[in-house]
C-alpha positions as YAML, in Angstrom:
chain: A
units: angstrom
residues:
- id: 1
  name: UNK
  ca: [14.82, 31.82, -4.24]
- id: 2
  name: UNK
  ca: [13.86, 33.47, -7.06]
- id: 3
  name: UNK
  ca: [16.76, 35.52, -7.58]
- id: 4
  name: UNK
  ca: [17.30, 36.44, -3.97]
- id: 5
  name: UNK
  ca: [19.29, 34.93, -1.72]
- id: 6
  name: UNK
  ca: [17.95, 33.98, 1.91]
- id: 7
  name: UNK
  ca: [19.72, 32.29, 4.36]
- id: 8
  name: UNK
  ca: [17.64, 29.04, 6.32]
- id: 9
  name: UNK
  ca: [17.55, 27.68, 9.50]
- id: 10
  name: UNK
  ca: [15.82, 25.42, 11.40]
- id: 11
  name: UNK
  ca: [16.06, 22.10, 13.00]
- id: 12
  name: UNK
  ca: [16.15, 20.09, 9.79]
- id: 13
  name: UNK
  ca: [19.60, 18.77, 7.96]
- id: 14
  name: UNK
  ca: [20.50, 21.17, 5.44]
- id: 15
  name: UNK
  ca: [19.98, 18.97, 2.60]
- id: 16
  name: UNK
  ca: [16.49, 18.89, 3.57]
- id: 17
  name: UNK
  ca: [16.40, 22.86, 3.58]
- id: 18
  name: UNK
  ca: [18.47, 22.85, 0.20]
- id: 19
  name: UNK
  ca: [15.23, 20.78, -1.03]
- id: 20
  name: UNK
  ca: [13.06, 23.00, 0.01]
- id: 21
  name: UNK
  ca: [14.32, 25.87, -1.03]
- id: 22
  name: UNK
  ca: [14.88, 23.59, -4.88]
- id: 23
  name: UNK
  ca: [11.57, 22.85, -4.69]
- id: 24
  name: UNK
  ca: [10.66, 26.68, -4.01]
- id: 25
  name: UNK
  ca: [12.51, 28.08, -7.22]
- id: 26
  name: UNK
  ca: [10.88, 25.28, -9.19]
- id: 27
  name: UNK
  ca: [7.27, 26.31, -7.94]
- id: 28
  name: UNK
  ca: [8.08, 30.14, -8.99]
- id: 29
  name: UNK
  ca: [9.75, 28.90, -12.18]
- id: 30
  name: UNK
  ca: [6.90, 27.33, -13.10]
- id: 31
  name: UNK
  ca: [4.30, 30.11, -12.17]
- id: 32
  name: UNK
  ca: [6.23, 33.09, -14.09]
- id: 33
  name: UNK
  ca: [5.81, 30.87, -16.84]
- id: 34
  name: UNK
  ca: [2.60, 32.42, -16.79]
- id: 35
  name: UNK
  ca: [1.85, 35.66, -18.06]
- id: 36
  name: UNK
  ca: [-0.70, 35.91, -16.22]
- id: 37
  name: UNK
  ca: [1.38, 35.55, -12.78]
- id: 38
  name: UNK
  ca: [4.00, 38.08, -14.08]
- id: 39
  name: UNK
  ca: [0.98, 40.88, -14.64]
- id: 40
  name: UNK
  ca: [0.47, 40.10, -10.54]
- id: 41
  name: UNK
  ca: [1.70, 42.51, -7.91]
- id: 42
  name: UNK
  ca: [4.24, 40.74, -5.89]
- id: 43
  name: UNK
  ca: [1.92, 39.81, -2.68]
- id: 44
  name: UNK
  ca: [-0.36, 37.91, -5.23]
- id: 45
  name: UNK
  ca: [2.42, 36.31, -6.21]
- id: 46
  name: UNK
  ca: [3.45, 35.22, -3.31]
- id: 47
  name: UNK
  ca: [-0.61, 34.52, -2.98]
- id: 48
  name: UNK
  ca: [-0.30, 32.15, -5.76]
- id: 49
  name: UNK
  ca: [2.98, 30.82, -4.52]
- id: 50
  name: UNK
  ca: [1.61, 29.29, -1.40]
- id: 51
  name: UNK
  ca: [-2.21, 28.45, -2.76]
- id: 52
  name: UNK
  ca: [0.09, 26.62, -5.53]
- id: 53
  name: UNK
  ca: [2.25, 24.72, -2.89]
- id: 54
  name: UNK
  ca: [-0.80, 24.04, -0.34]
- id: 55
  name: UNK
  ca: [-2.84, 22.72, -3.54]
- id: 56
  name: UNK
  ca: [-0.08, 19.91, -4.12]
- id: 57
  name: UNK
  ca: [0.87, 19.38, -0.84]
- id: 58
  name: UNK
  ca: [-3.23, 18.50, -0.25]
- id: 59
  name: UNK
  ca: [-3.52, 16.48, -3.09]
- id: 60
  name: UNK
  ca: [-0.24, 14.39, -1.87]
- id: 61
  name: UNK
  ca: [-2.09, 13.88, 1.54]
- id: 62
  name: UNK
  ca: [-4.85, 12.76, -0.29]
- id: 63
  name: UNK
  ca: [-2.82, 10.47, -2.35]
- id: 64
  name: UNK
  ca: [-1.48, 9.30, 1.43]
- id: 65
  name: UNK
  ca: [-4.44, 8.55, 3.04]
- id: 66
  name: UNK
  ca: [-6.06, 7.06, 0.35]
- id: 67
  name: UNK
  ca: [-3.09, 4.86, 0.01]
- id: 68
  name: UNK
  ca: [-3.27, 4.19, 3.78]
- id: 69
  name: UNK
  ca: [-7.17, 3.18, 3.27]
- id: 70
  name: UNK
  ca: [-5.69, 0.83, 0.62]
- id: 71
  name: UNK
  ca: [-3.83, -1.01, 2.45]
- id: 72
  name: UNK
  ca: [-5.79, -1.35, 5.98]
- id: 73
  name: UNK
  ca: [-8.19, -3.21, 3.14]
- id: 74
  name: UNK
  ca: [-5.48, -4.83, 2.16]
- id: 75
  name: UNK
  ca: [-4.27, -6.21, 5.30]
- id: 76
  name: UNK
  ca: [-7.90, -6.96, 6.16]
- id: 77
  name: UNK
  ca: [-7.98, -8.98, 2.99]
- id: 78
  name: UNK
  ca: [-4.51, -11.13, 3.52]
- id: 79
  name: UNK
  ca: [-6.02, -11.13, 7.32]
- id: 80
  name: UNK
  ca: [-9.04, -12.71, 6.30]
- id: 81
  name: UNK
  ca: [-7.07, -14.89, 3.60]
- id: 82
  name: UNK
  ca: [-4.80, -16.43, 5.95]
- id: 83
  name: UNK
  ca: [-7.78, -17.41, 8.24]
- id: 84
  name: UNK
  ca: [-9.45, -19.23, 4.98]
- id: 85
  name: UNK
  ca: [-6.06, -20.80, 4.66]
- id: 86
  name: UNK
  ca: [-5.59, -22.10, 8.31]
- id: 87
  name: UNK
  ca: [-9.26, -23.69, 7.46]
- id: 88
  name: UNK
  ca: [-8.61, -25.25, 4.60]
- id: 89
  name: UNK
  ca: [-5.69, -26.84, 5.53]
- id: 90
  name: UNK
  ca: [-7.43, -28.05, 9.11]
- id: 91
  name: UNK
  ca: [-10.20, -29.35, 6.26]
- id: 92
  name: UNK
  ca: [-7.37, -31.19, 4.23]
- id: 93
  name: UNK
  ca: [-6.11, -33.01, 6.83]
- id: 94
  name: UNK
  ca: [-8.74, -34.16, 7.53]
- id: 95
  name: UNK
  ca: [-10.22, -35.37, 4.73]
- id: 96
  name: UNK
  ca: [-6.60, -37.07, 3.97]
- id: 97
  name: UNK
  ca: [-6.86, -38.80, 7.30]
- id: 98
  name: UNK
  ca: [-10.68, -39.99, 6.00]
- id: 99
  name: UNK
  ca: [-8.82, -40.97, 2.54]
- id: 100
  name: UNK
  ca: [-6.68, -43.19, 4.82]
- id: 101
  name: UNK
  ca: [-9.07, -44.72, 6.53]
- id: 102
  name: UNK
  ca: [-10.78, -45.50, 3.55]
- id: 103
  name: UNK
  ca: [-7.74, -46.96, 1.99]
- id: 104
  name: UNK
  ca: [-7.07, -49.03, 4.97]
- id: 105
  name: UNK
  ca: [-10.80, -50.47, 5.08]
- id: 106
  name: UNK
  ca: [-10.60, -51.19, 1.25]
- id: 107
  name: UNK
  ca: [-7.79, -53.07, 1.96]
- id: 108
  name: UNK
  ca: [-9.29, -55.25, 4.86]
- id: 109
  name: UNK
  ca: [-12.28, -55.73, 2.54]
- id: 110
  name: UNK
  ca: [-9.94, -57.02, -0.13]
- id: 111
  name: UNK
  ca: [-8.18, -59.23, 2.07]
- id: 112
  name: UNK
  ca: [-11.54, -60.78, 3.22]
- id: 113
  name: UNK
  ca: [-12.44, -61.25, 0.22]
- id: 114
  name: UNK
  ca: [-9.45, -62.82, -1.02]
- id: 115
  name: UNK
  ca: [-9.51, -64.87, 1.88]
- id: 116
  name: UNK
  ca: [-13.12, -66.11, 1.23]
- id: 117
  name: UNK
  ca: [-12.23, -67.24, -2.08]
- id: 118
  name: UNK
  ca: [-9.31, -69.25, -0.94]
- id: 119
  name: UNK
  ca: [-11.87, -71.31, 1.32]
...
């Protein structure tokens, strides 16, 4: 990291700590392409380092929790959807078993009719 070498441990695999410490020398590469970070004594640096990583590492739980909000609406929506669906197919049903009915009285008022005129 940054020209240094430092060994890391921890629980984690160590690909995950080889990310981190990518991600690390990416951050620094992209703050000494400041001049004004290079005129910085090294614990402002370091300063600017972590207020750098925090910064996108809040605006990423941001991003998360907003996204989370997102879809709890979401599921609230396709919740509410599916109810509206249940409904409307309980209405359809229905009014196909009244379309039968209909048909079925149409046809004995036919019939009647047809008989009548045979008299």
């Amino acid at each position: 990291m940054d020209g240094k070498l430092y060994y890391l441990g921890g629980e984690e695999p160590e690909e995950f700590m080889h990310q981190i410490a990518s991600y690390l020398n990416a951050k620094i590469r992209d703050l000494k392409a400041s001049e004004h970070y290079l005129k910085l004594p090294p614990d402002m640096q370091s300063f600017h380092l972590a207020l750098s990583v925090a910064d996108e590492y809040m605006c990423m739980k941001n991003t998360l929790e907003k996204s989370r909000e997102d879809m709890e609406l979401q599921d609230t929506e396709l919740y509410r959807m599916k109810n509206e669906l249940v409904e409307l197919q309980i209405k359809n049903e229905s009014l196909e078993k009244q379309l039968t009915e209909y048909r079925e009285r149409i046809r004995v008022l036919e019939e009647a009719s047809v008989a009548k005129k045979e008299r």
